[in-house]
Amino acid sequence: MALDLFVVLIYAAGMLLLGYFGMRKAKTNEDFLVAGRNLGPSLYMGTMAATVLGGASTVGTVRLGYVHGISGFWLCAALGCGIVALNLFLAKPLLKLKIYTVTQVLEKRYNPMARSASAAIMLAYALMIGVTSILAIGTVLQVLFGLPFWISVLLGGGVVVVYSAIGGMWSLTLTDIVQFIIKTVGLMFILLPICLYRVGGWDELVLKLPATAFSFTTIGWDTIITYFMIYFFGILIGQDIWQRVFTVKNEKVAQYAGSFAGIYCILYGLACALIGMAAHVLIPDLDNVNNAFAAIVKLSLPDGIRGLVIAAALAAMMSTASAGLLAAATTLTEDLLPKLRGGKQSSLGVNRLFTLLTGVVVLGIALVVNDVISALTLAYNLLVGGMLIPLIGAIFWKRATTAGAIASMGLGFATALLFMFKDGLDANTPIYYSLAVGLVSFVVVSLMSRRPNVVASAI
């Protein structure tokens, strides 16, 4: 175990070093927020895939595979399909806008009030994305090294906060590429084959698990549909993902490199689900299924190799944690803070400071939340329930008004919160009812309010 800890410490030191190199490249706000809008295909594909596949996608999908079998891959499949759709159909018009945040689209179509209202929702979403992966980091370090949970969160999350704050998007890009390589090798080419070997091979896995474990619908059609409603559409409008799109050199690179990233996400989901299935065979009576990933790593791998796979898992979690952190900080500094400063734009120093402060908030929230998939579901329910309808309306419906957009955002957001409180985070009702209420309020209030004299083009 000492060797594993040494490997993880080397990995953490490497991330901080890359953060330093990112700091040296981030000389302007555009460098800090969107890496100078100049990423080529390799960097873009790696950073896009790394951003999407974090703690919930890794630890969560292994847990889903443990419980439901191969159908646990649908969470990653929904994310991957969203990435493909975003890059094929929305990247080109988005890149023409030369903006930093999702909410700037709403301001172009509606007015500054709509931008401020949507920024509050986006901030809540981005914070929870960061929390989700910081929580996963803490869980893995706690189980594998026996550290108290709060120390695990502060140590693992602290590394993310530091390299994100000093170098912004350039630090995230450099660390994402290394993290993408490490998690691909560690999870798909080391952990998965070893797990299958420990089980006795594919034939033994088939013999030892029920047939339902190999059905792609065991998890339930209602859950599959809900995953697409939440995660597919969430990817299309999430600040953390759009901010990655804004880094790419041109739309052609976005379309083919982004599509490859989406396909990779689907394959990654299949690999993690299979790891969970192997864990079910090797550790059938696990007390807490949320610890399935950490438990199978601890059981199956020798010292040193275990450390590499732990680093691979941390790589997946850190990439998404840093994306959520920077997205939240960007929403603060670009959408909300200028309103409080009389329109004065944020400097590079202010962006660094608020990224650091946002990181402290994320660490604090992570100490009181205890389920990675629930935290991810909370984030996407709030985002999709509050912002999907107004954003689609901004692009496709000329009759949409600011009043309708704000009503939809407020009521959709409140409805999602209400049904999550009433029925629980795992229920399907929050997303369905919030979208229904958001759509009705958007259409009715828009039709009842004055038609805009000049319809701005959002995209």
CSV table of C-alpha atoms in Angstrom, one decimal:
chain,number,residue,atom,x,y,z
A,1,MET,CA,0.0,0.0,0.0
A,2,ALA,CA,2.9,2.3,0.6
A,3,LEU,CA,4.0,1.9,-3.0
A,4,ASP,CA,0.4,2.8,-4.1
A,5,LEU,CA,0.5,5.9,-2.0
A,6,PHE,CA,3.8,6.9,-3.6
A,7,VAL,CA,2.4,6.5,-7.1
A,8,VAL,CA,-0.6,8.6,-6.2
A,9,LEU,CA,1.6,11.3,-4.7
A,10,ILE,CA,3.7,11.4,-7.8
A,11,TYR,CA,0.6,11.7,-9.9
A,12,ALA,CA,-0.7,14.6,-7.7
A,13,ALA,CA,2.7,16.4,-8.0
A,14,GLY,CA,2.6,16.0,-11.7
A,15,MET,CA,-0.9,17.6,-11.9
A,16,LEU,CA,0.4,20.6,-9.9
A,17,LEU,CA,3.4,20.9,-12.2
A,18,LEU,CA,1.2,20.9,-15.2
A,19,GLY,CA,-0.9,23.5,-13.5
A,20,TYR,CA,2.2,25.7,-13.2
A,21,PHE,CA,2.9,25.3,-16.9
A,22,GLY,CA,-0.7,26.2,-17.6
A,23,MET,CA,-0.2,29.4,-15.4
A,24,ARG,CA,2.7,30.4,-17.6
A,25,LYS,CA,0.6,30.0,-20.8
A,26,ALA,CA,-2.4,31.9,-19.3
A,27,LYS,CA,-1.4,35.5,-19.9
A,28,THR,CA,-4.9,36.9,-20.8
A,29,ASN,CA,-8.5,36.4,-19.8
A,30,GLU,CA,-9.1,34.5,-23.0
A,31,ASP,CA,-6.2,32.2,-22.2
A,32,PHE,CA,-7.4,31.6,-18.7
A,33,LEU,CA,-11.1,31.0,-19.6
A,34,VAL,CA,-10.9,29.3,-23.1
A,35,ALA,CA,-7.2,28.4,-23.7
A,36,GLY,CA,-6.9,31.1,-26.4
A,37,ARG,CA,-9.6,29.4,-28.5
A,38,ASN,CA,-6.8,27.5,-30.3
A,39,LEU,CA,-7.0,23.7,-29.5
A,40,GLY,CA,-6.3,21.2,-32.2
A,41,PRO,CA,-7.9,17.8,-32.6
A,42,SER,CA,-5.8,15.8,-30.2
A,43,LEU,CA,-6.0,18.3,-27.3
A,44,TYR,CA,-9.7,18.9,-28.0
A,45,MET,CA,-10.7,15.3,-28.1
A,46,GLY,CA,-8.8,14.4,-25.0
A,47,THR,CA,-10.0,17.4,-22.9
A,48,MET,CA,-13.7,17.0,-24.0
A,49,ALA,CA,-13.7,13.3,-23.1
A,50,ALA,CA,-11.9,13.9,-19.8
A,51,THR,CA,-14.3,16.7,-18.9
A,52,VAL,CA,-17.4,14.5,-19.3
A,53,LEU,CA,-16.1,11.3,-17.7
A,54,GLY,CA,-15.6,12.1,-14.1
A,55,GLY,CA,-16.5,10.6,-10.7
A,56,ALA,CA,-20.1,9.7,-11.4
A,57,SER,CA,-19.2,8.3,-14.8
A,58,THR,CA,-16.5,6.1,-13.3
A,59,VAL,CA,-17.4,5.2,-9.7
A,60,GLY,CA,-21.1,5.6,-10.5
A,61,THR,CA,-21.1,3.4,-13.6
A,62,VAL,CA,-19.1,0.7,-11.8
A,63,ARG,CA,-21.8,0.8,-9.1
A,64,LEU,CA,-24.5,0.6,-11.8
A,65,GLY,CA,-22.8,-2.4,-13.4
A,66,TYR,CA,-22.5,-4.1,-10.0
A,67,VAL,CA,-26.3,-3.7,-9.4
A,68,HIS,CA,-27.8,-3.8,-12.9
A,69,GLY,CA,-25.2,-5.4,-15.1
A,70,ILE,CA,-24.2,-4.2,-18.6
A,71,SER,CA,-27.2,-1.9,-18.7
A,72,GLY,CA,-25.3,0.3,-16.3
A,73,PHE,CA,-23.5,1.8,-19.2
A,74,TRP,CA,-26.5,3.9,-20.2
A,75,LEU,CA,-25.4,6.8,-18.0
A,76,CYS,CA,-22.2,7.2,-20.0
A,77,ALA,CA,-24.0,6.4,-23.3
A,78,ALA,CA,-26.4,9.4,-22.7
A,79,LEU,CA,-23.4,11.6,-22.0
A,80,GLY,CA,-21.5,10.4,-25.1
A,81,CYS,CA,-24.5,10.9,-27.4
A,82,GLY,CA,-24.9,14.4,-26.0
A,83,ILE,CA,-21.3,15.1,-26.8
A,84,VAL,CA,-21.7,13.9,-30.4
A,85,ALA,CA,-24.9,15.9,-31.0
A,86,LEU,CA,-23.3,19.1,-29.5
A,87,ASN,CA,-20.2,19.0,-31.6
A,88,LEU,CA,-22.0,18.0,-34.8
A,89,PHE,CA,-24.9,20.4,-34.7
A,90,LEU,CA,-24.2,23.3,-32.2
A,91,ALA,CA,-20.4,23.8,-32.3
A,92,LYS,CA,-20.4,25.7,-35.6
A,93,PRO,CA,-22.9,28.4,-34.6
A,94,LEU,CA,-21.5,28.6,-31.0
A,95,LEU,CA,-18.0,29.3,-32.2
A,96,LYS,CA,-19.1,32.3,-34.2
A,97,LEU,CA,-20.3,34.0,-31.1
A,98,LYS,CA,-16.9,34.4,-29.5
A,99,ILE,CA,-18.5,34.2,-26.0
A,100,TYR,CA,-17.5,32.7,-22.7
A,101,THR,CA,-20.7,31.5,-21.1
A,102,VAL,CA,-24.0,29.8,-22.0
A,103,THR,CA,-25.9,32.7,-20.4
A,104,GLN,CA,-24.5,35.2,-22.9
A,105,VAL,CA,-26.7,33.5,-25.6
A,106,LEU,CA,-29.8,34.3,-23.5
A,107,GLU,CA,-28.7,37.9,-23.1
A,108,LYS,CA,-28.3,38.2,-26.9
A,109,ARG,CA,-31.8,36.9,-27.5
A,110,TYR,CA,-33.6,38.3,-24.5
A,111,ASN,CA,-32.0,40.9,-22.2
A,112,PRO,CA,-29.5,41.2,-19.4
A,113,MET,CA,-32.1,40.2,-16.8
A,114,ALA,CA,-32.5,36.8,-18.5
A,115,ARG,CA,-28.7,36.4,-18.4
A,116,SER,CA,-28.6,37.1,-14.6
A,117,ALA,CA,-31.4,34.7,-13.9
A,118,SER,CA,-29.9,31.9,-15.9
A,119,ALA,CA,-26.5,32.6,-14.4
A,120,ALA,CA,-27.9,31.7,-11.0
A,121,ILE,CA,-29.1,28.3,-12.2
A,122,MET,CA,-25.9,27.7,-14.1
A,123,LEU,CA,-23.9,28.5,-11.0
A,124,ALA,CA,-25.8,25.9,-9.0
A,125,TYR,CA,-25.3,23.3,-11.7
A,126,ALA,CA,-21.6,24.0,-12.1
A,127,LEU,CA,-20.9,23.9,-8.3
A,128,MET,CA,-22.6,20.5,-8.1
A,129,ILE,CA,-20.6,19.1,-11.0
A,130,GLY,CA,-17.5,20.0,-9.1
A,131,VAL,CA,-18.9,18.6,-5.9
A,132,THR,CA,-19.7,15.3,-7.6
A,133,SER,CA,-16.2,14.5,-8.6
A,134,ILE,CA,-14.5,15.9,-5.4
A,135,LEU,CA,-16.9,13.6,-3.5
A,136,ALA,CA,-15.8,10.7,-5.6
A,137,ILE,CA,-12.1,11.6,-5.0
A,138,GLY,CA,-12.7,11.6,-1.3
A,139,THR,CA,-14.5,8.3,-1.3
A,140,VAL,CA,-11.7,6.5,-3.3
A,141,LEU,CA,-8.9,7.9,-1.1
A,142,GLN,CA,-10.9,7.0,2.1
A,143,VAL,CA,-11.6,3.4,1.1
A,144,LEU,CA,-8.2,2.6,-0.3
A,145,PHE,CA,-5.9,4.4,2.1
A,146,GLY,CA,-8.0,4.4,5.2
A,147,LEU,CA,-7.9,8.2,5.5
A,148,PRO,CA,-10.7,10.1,7.2
A,149,PHE,CA,-13.2,11.3,4.6
A,150,TRP,CA,-12.7,15.0,5.3
A,151,ILE,CA,-8.9,14.7,4.9
A,152,SER,CA,-9.4,12.8,1.6
A,153,VAL,CA,-11.7,15.5,0.3
A,154,LEU,CA,-9.4,18.3,1.3
A,155,LEU,CA,-6.2,16.6,0.0
A,156,GLY,CA,-7.6,15.3,-3.3
A,157,GLY,CA,-9.8,18.3,-3.9
A,158,GLY,CA,-7.2,20.7,-2.9
A,159,VAL,CA,-4.9,19.6,-5.7
A,160,VAL,CA,-7.7,20.3,-8.2
A,161,VAL,CA,-8.4,23.7,-6.7
A,162,VAL,CA,-4.8,24.8,-6.8
A,163,TYR,CA,-4.0,23.9,-10.4
A,164,SER,CA,-7.4,25.2,-11.6
A,165,ALA,CA,-6.9,28.6,-9.9
A,166,ILE,CA,-3.4,29.2,-11.1
A,167,GLY,CA,-3.7,28.3,-14.8
A,168,GLY,CA,-7.4,28.2,-15.7
A,169,MET,CA,-8.3,26.5,-18.9
A,170,TRP,CA,-4.7,26.0,-20.0
A,171,SER,CA,-4.0,24.1,-16.8
A,172,LEU,CA,-7.2,22.1,-17.3
A,173,THR,CA,-6.2,21.3,-20.9
A,174,LEU,CA,-2.7,20.1,-20.0
A,175,THR,CA,-3.9,18.0,-17.0
A,176,ASP,CA,-6.9,16.7,-19.0
A,177,ILE,CA,-4.7,15.2,-21.7
A,178,VAL,CA,-2.5,13.4,-19.1
A,179,GLN,CA,-5.6,12.3,-17.2
A,180,PHE,CA,-7.2,11.0,-20.4
A,181,ILE,CA,-4.2,8.8,-21.2
A,182,ILE,CA,-3.9,7.6,-17.6
A,183,LYS,CA,-7.5,6.6,-17.1
A,184,THR,CA,-7.7,5.0,-20.6
A,185,VAL,CA,-4.7,2.8,-19.8
A,186,GLY,CA,-5.5,2.3,-16.1
A,187,LEU,CA,-9.2,1.4,-16.4
A,188,MET,CA,-9.7,0.0,-19.9
A,189,PHE,CA,-6.4,-1.8,-20.4
A,190,ILE,CA,-5.3,-2.8,-16.9
A,191,LEU,CA,-8.3,-3.0,-14.4
A,192,LEU,CA,-10.8,-4.5,-16.8
A,193,PRO,CA,-8.6,-7.3,-18.2
A,194,ILE,CA,-7.4,-8.2,-14.7
A,195,CYS,CA,-11.0,-8.2,-13.3
A,196,LEU,CA,-12.1,-10.6,-16.1
A,197,TYR,CA,-9.0,-12.7,-15.4
A,198,ARG,CA,-9.8,-12.9,-11.7
A,199,VAL,CA,-13.3,-14.0,-12.5
A,200,GLY,CA,-12.0,-16.7,-14.8
A,201,GLY,CA,-12.7,-15.2,-18.2
A,202,TRP,CA,-15.7,-14.1,-20.1
A,203,ASP,CA,-17.3,-17.5,-20.0
A,204,GLU,CA,-17.1,-17.7,-16.3
A,205,LEU,CA,-18.6,-14.2,-16.0
A,206,VAL,CA,-21.6,-15.4,-18.0
A,207,LEU,CA,-22.0,-18.5,-15.9
A,208,LYS,CA,-21.8,-16.7,-12.6
A,209,LEU,CA,-24.2,-13.9,-13.3
A,210,PRO,CA,-27.9,-14.1,-14.2
A,211,ALA,CA,-28.9,-13.6,-17.8
A,212,THR,CA,-30.5,-10.3,-16.8
A,213,ALA,CA,-27.0,-8.9,-16.1
A,214,PHE,CA,-26.2,-9.1,-19.8
A,215,SER,CA,-29.4,-7.4,-21.0
A,216,PHE,CA,-29.1,-3.8,-22.1
A,217,THR,CA,-32.5,-3.0,-20.6
A,218,THR,CA,-32.3,-4.5,-17.2
A,219,ILE,CA,-31.9,-1.1,-15.6
A,220,GLY,CA,-35.4,-0.2,-16.9
A,221,TRP,CA,-36.6,1.8,-19.9
A,222,ASP,CA,-37.8,4.6,-17.5
A,223,THR,CA,-34.3,5.0,-16.2
A,224,ILE,CA,-32.8,4.9,-19.7
A,225,ILE,CA,-35.2,7.6,-20.9
A,226,THR,CA,-34.6,9.7,-17.8
A,227,TYR,CA,-30.8,9.5,-18.3
A,228,PHE,CA,-31.2,10.8,-21.8
A,229,MET,CA,-33.7,13.5,-20.6
A,230,ILE,CA,-31.2,14.6,-18.0
A,231,TYR,CA,-27.7,13.9,-19.2
A,232,PHE,CA,-28.1,14.2,-23.0
A,233,PHE,CA,-29.9,17.5,-22.9
A,234,GLY,CA,-27.7,18.6,-20.0
A,235,ILE,CA,-24.6,18.1,-22.1
A,236,LEU,CA,-26.1,20.3,-24.8
A,237,ILE,CA,-26.5,23.3,-22.4
A,238,GLY,CA,-23.9,22.8,-19.6
A,239,GLN,CA,-21.4,25.6,-19.1
A,240,ASP,CA,-18.6,23.2,-18.3
A,241,ILE,CA,-19.1,21.6,-21.7
A,242,TRP,CA,-19.7,24.7,-23.7
A,243,GLN,CA,-16.6,26.2,-22.3
A,244,ARG,CA,-14.6,23.3,-23.7
A,245,VAL,CA,-16.3,23.9,-27.1
A,246,PHE,CA,-15.1,27.5,-27.0
A,247,THR,CA,-11.5,26.3,-26.8
A,248,VAL,CA,-11.4,24.6,-30.2
A,249,LYS,CA,-9.6,26.0,-33.2
A,250,ASN,CA,-12.5,25.7,-35.6
A,251,GLU,CA,-15.8,24.0,-36.2
A,252,LYS,CA,-14.3,21.2,-38.4
A,253,VAL,CA,-12.0,20.1,-35.5
A,254,ALA,CA,-15.0,20.3,-33.1
A,255,GLN,CA,-17.1,18.1,-35.3
A,256,TYR,CA,-14.8,15.2,-35.9
A,257,ALA,CA,-12.7,15.3,-32.7
A,258,GLY,CA,-15.8,16.0,-30.6
A,259,SER,CA,-17.6,13.0,-32.2
A,260,PHE,CA,-14.7,10.7,-31.3
A,261,ALA,CA,-14.8,12.0,-27.8
A,262,GLY,CA,-18.5,11.0,-27.6
A,263,ILE,CA,-17.9,7.5,-28.9
A,264,TYR,CA,-15.1,7.1,-26.4
A,265,CYS,CA,-17.5,8.0,-23.6
A,266,ILE,CA,-19.8,5.1,-24.7
A,267,LEU,CA,-17.0,2.6,-24.8
A,268,TYR,CA,-15.8,3.9,-21.4
A,269,GLY,CA,-19.2,3.2,-20.0
A,270,LEU,CA,-19.2,-0.3,-21.2
A,271,ALA,CA,-15.8,-0.9,-19.7
A,272,CYS,CA,-16.9,0.5,-16.3
A,273,ALA,CA,-20.1,-1.6,-16.3
A,274,LEU,CA,-18.1,-4.7,-17.0
A,275,ILE,CA,-15.8,-3.9,-14.1
A,276,GLY,CA,-18.9,-3.6,-11.9
A,277,MET,CA,-20.2,-6.9,-13.1
A,278,ALA,CA,-16.8,-8.6,-12.3
A,279,ALA,CA,-16.9,-6.9,-8.9
A,280,HIS,CA,-20.4,-8.5,-8.2
A,281,VAL,CA,-18.9,-11.9,-8.9
A,282,LEU,CA,-15.8,-11.4,-6.8
A,283,ILE,CA,-17.4,-9.4,-3.9
A,284,PRO,CA,-21.1,-10.5,-4.0
A,285,ASP,CA,-22.0,-9.2,-0.5
A,286,LEU,CA,-20.6,-5.7,-0.6
A,287,ASP,CA,-22.0,-3.7,2.3
A,288,ASN,CA,-22.1,-0.4,0.4
A,289,VAL,CA,-22.4,-0.7,-3.4
A,290,ASN,CA,-21.2,2.9,-3.7
A,291,ASN,CA,-17.7,1.5,-2.8
A,292,ALA,CA,-17.8,-1.2,-5.6
A,293,PHE,CA,-15.0,0.5,-7.5
A,294,ALA,CA,-12.7,1.0,-4.6
A,295,ALA,CA,-13.3,-2.5,-3.3
A,296,ILE,CA,-12.6,-4.2,-6.6
A,297,VAL,CA,-9.4,-2.2,-7.1
A,298,LYS,CA,-8.3,-3.1,-3.5
A,299,LEU,CA,-9.1,-6.8,-4.0
A,300,SER,CA,-7.8,-7.4,-7.6
A,301,LEU,CA,-4.6,-5.5,-8.1
A,302,PRO,CA,-1.1,-5.8,-6.6
A,303,ASP,CA,0.9,-3.0,-5.1
A,304,GLY,CA,2.1,-0.4,-7.6
A,305,ILE,CA,-0.4,-1.5,-10.3
A,306,ARG,CA,-3.1,-0.6,-7.8
A,307,GLY,CA,-1.6,2.8,-7.4
A,308,LEU,CA,-1.6,3.3,-11.2
A,309,VAL,CA,-5.3,2.4,-11.4
A,310,ILE,CA,-6.1,4.6,-8.4
A,311,ALA,CA,-4.3,7.4,-10.3
A,312,ALA,CA,-6.5,6.6,-13.3
A,313,ALA,CA,-9.6,6.9,-11.3
A,314,LEU,CA,-8.4,10.2,-9.7
A,315,ALA,CA,-7.6,11.4,-13.2
A,316,ALA,CA,-11.3,10.8,-14.3
A,317,MET,CA,-12.6,12.6,-11.2
A,318,MET,CA,-10.1,15.5,-11.3
A,319,SER,CA,-10.8,16.4,-14.9
A,320,THR,CA,-14.6,16.8,-14.3
A,321,ALA,CA,-14.1,18.5,-10.9
A,322,SER,CA,-11.8,21.1,-12.4
A,323,ALA,CA,-14.3,21.6,-15.3
A,324,GLY,CA,-17.2,22.3,-12.9
A,325,LEU,CA,-15.0,24.5,-10.8
A,326,LEU,CA,-13.9,26.7,-13.7
A,327,ALA,CA,-17.4,26.8,-15.1
A,328,ALA,CA,-18.8,28.0,-11.8
A,329,ALA,CA,-16.0,30.6,-11.4
A,330,THR,CA,-16.5,31.8,-15.0
A,331,THR,CA,-20.2,32.2,-14.4
A,332,LEU,CA,-19.4,34.3,-11.4
A,333,THR,CA,-16.8,36.5,-13.0
A,334,GLU,CA,-18.4,36.9,-16.4
A,335,ASP,CA,-22.1,36.9,-15.7
A,336,LEU,CA,-22.7,38.0,-12.1
A,337,LEU,CA,-19.7,40.0,-10.8
A,338,PRO,CA,-19.8,42.7,-13.5
A,339,LYS,CA,-23.4,43.5,-12.5
A,340,LEU,CA,-22.2,44.2,-9.0
A,341,ARG,CA,-19.2,46.3,-10.2
A,342,GLY,CA,-21.1,48.6,-12.5
A,343,GLY,CA,-20.3,46.7,-15.7
A,344,LYS,CA,-16.5,46.5,-15.0
A,345,GLN,CA,-15.1,43.4,-16.6
A,346,SER,CA,-13.1,40.9,-14.5
A,347,SER,CA,-9.3,41.0,-14.8
A,348,LEU,CA,-7.0,37.9,-15.0
A,349,GLY,CA,-6.2,38.3,-11.3
A,350,VAL,CA,-9.9,38.5,-10.4
A,351,ASN,CA,-10.6,35.3,-12.4
A,352,ARG,CA,-7.8,33.5,-10.5
A,353,LEU,CA,-9.1,34.8,-7.1
A,354,PHE,CA,-12.7,33.7,-7.7
A,355,THR,CA,-11.6,30.3,-9.1
A,356,LEU,CA,-9.8,29.8,-5.8
A,357,LEU,CA,-12.8,31.0,-3.7
A,358,THR,CA,-15.2,28.9,-5.7
A,359,GLY,CA,-13.0,25.9,-5.1
A,360,VAL,CA,-13.2,26.5,-1.3
A,361,VAL,CA,-17.0,26.5,-1.6
A,362,VAL,CA,-17.0,23.3,-3.6
A,363,LEU,CA,-14.8,21.6,-1.0
A,364,GLY,CA,-17.2,22.7,1.7
A,365,ILE,CA,-20.2,21.3,-0.1
A,366,ALA,CA,-18.4,18.0,-0.8
A,367,LEU,CA,-18.0,17.4,2.9
A,368,VAL,CA,-21.7,17.2,3.5
A,369,VAL,CA,-22.9,15.3,0.4
A,370,ASN,CA,-22.6,11.5,0.3
A,371,ASP,CA,-23.7,10.1,-3.1
A,372,VAL,CA,-22.0,10.8,-6.4
A,373,ILE,CA,-24.9,9.9,-8.7
A,374,SER,CA,-27.4,11.7,-6.6
A,375,ALA,CA,-25.2,14.8,-6.7
A,376,LEU,CA,-24.9,14.6,-10.4
A,377,THR,CA,-28.6,14.1,-10.8
A,378,LEU,CA,-29.3,17.1,-8.7
A,379,ALA,CA,-27.0,19.2,-10.9
A,380,TYR,CA,-28.5,18.1,-14.2
A,381,ASN,CA,-32.1,18.3,-12.9
A,382,LEU,CA,-31.6,21.9,-11.9
A,383,LEU,CA,-29.9,22.7,-15.2
A,384,VAL,CA,-32.2,21.0,-17.6
A,385,GLY,CA,-35.4,21.8,-15.7
A,386,GLY,CA,-34.5,25.4,-15.4
A,387,MET,CA,-32.7,26.3,-18.7
A,388,LEU,CA,-33.4,23.8,-21.5
A,389,ILE,CA,-36.7,25.3,-22.6
A,390,PRO,CA,-35.7,29.0,-22.6
A,391,LEU,CA,-32.4,28.2,-24.4
A,392,ILE,CA,-34.1,26.2,-27.1
A,393,GLY,CA,-36.8,28.9,-27.4
A,394,ALA,CA,-34.0,31.5,-27.7
A,395,ILE,CA,-32.7,29.7,-30.8
A,396,PHE,CA,-35.8,28.4,-32.5
A,397,TRP,CA,-38.9,30.5,-31.5
A,398,LYS,CA,-39.2,34.1,-32.6
A,399,ARG,CA,-42.2,34.8,-30.4
A,400,ALA,CA,-40.3,34.0,-27.2
A,401,THR,CA,-40.1,36.9,-24.8
A,402,THR,CA,-37.9,37.8,-21.8
A,403,ALA,CA,-40.8,37.5,-19.4
A,404,GLY,CA,-41.6,34.0,-20.8
A,405,ALA,CA,-37.9,32.9,-20.4
A,406,ILE,CA,-37.6,34.2,-16.8
A,407,ALA,CA,-40.9,32.6,-15.9
A,408,SER,CA,-39.8,29.3,-17.4
A,409,MET,CA,-36.4,29.4,-15.6
A,410,GLY,CA,-37.9,30.2,-12.3
A,411,LEU,CA,-40.8,27.8,-12.3
A,412,GLY,CA,-38.8,25.0,-13.9
A,413,PHE,CA,-36.1,25.3,-11.4
A,414,ALA,CA,-38.5,25.5,-8.5
A,415,THR,CA,-40.5,22.5,-9.8
A,416,ALA,CA,-37.3,20.4,-10.0
A,417,LEU,CA,-36.4,21.3,-6.5
A,418,LEU,CA,-39.9,20.5,-5.2
A,419,PHE,CA,-40.1,17.1,-6.7
A,420,MET,CA,-36.6,16.2,-5.7
A,421,PHE,CA,-37.5,17.0,-2.2
A,422,LYS,CA,-40.9,15.2,-2.5
A,423,ASP,CA,-39.9,12.1,-4.4
A,424,GLY,CA,-36.1,11.9,-3.9
A,425,LEU,CA,-33.1,12.5,-6.1
A,426,ASP,CA,-33.4,9.1,-7.8
A,427,ALA,CA,-37.0,9.7,-8.9
A,428,ASN,CA,-38.0,10.5,-12.6
A,429,THR,CA,-40.6,13.0,-11.7
A,430,PRO,CA,-38.4,16.1,-11.1
A,431,ILE,CA,-37.2,16.2,-14.7
A,432,TYR,CA,-40.5,15.4,-16.3
A,433,TYR,CA,-42.6,17.9,-14.2
A,434,SER,CA,-40.0,20.6,-14.4
A,435,LEU,CA,-39.8,20.4,-18.2
A,436,ALA,CA,-43.6,20.3,-18.4
A,437,VAL,CA,-44.0,23.3,-16.2
A,438,GLY,CA,-41.2,25.2,-17.8
A,439,LEU,CA,-42.6,24.6,-21.3
A,440,VAL,CA,-46.2,25.7,-20.4
A,441,SER,CA,-45.0,28.8,-18.5
A,442,PHE,CA,-42.6,29.7,-21.3
A,443,VAL,CA,-45.3,29.5,-24.0
A,444,VAL,CA,-48.1,31.0,-22.1
A,445,VAL,CA,-46.2,34.0,-20.6
A,446,SER,CA,-44.5,34.7,-23.9
A,447,LEU,CA,-47.9,34.8,-25.7
A,448,MET,CA,-49.4,37.0,-23.0
A,449,SER,CA,-46.5,39.5,-23.0
A,450,ARG,CA,-45.6,42.0,-25.6
A,451,ARG,CA,-44.0,40.7,-28.8
A,452,PRO,CA,-40.4,41.9,-29.0
A,453,ASN,CA,-40.0,44.7,-31.5
A,454,VAL,CA,-36.7,43.4,-32.7
A,455,VAL,CA,-35.9,39.7,-32.4
A,456,ALA,CA,-32.2,39.3,-31.8
A,457,SER,CA,-30.5,36.2,-33.2
A,458,ALA,CA,-29.2,34.1,-30.4
A,459,ILE,CA,-27.2,31.9,-32.7
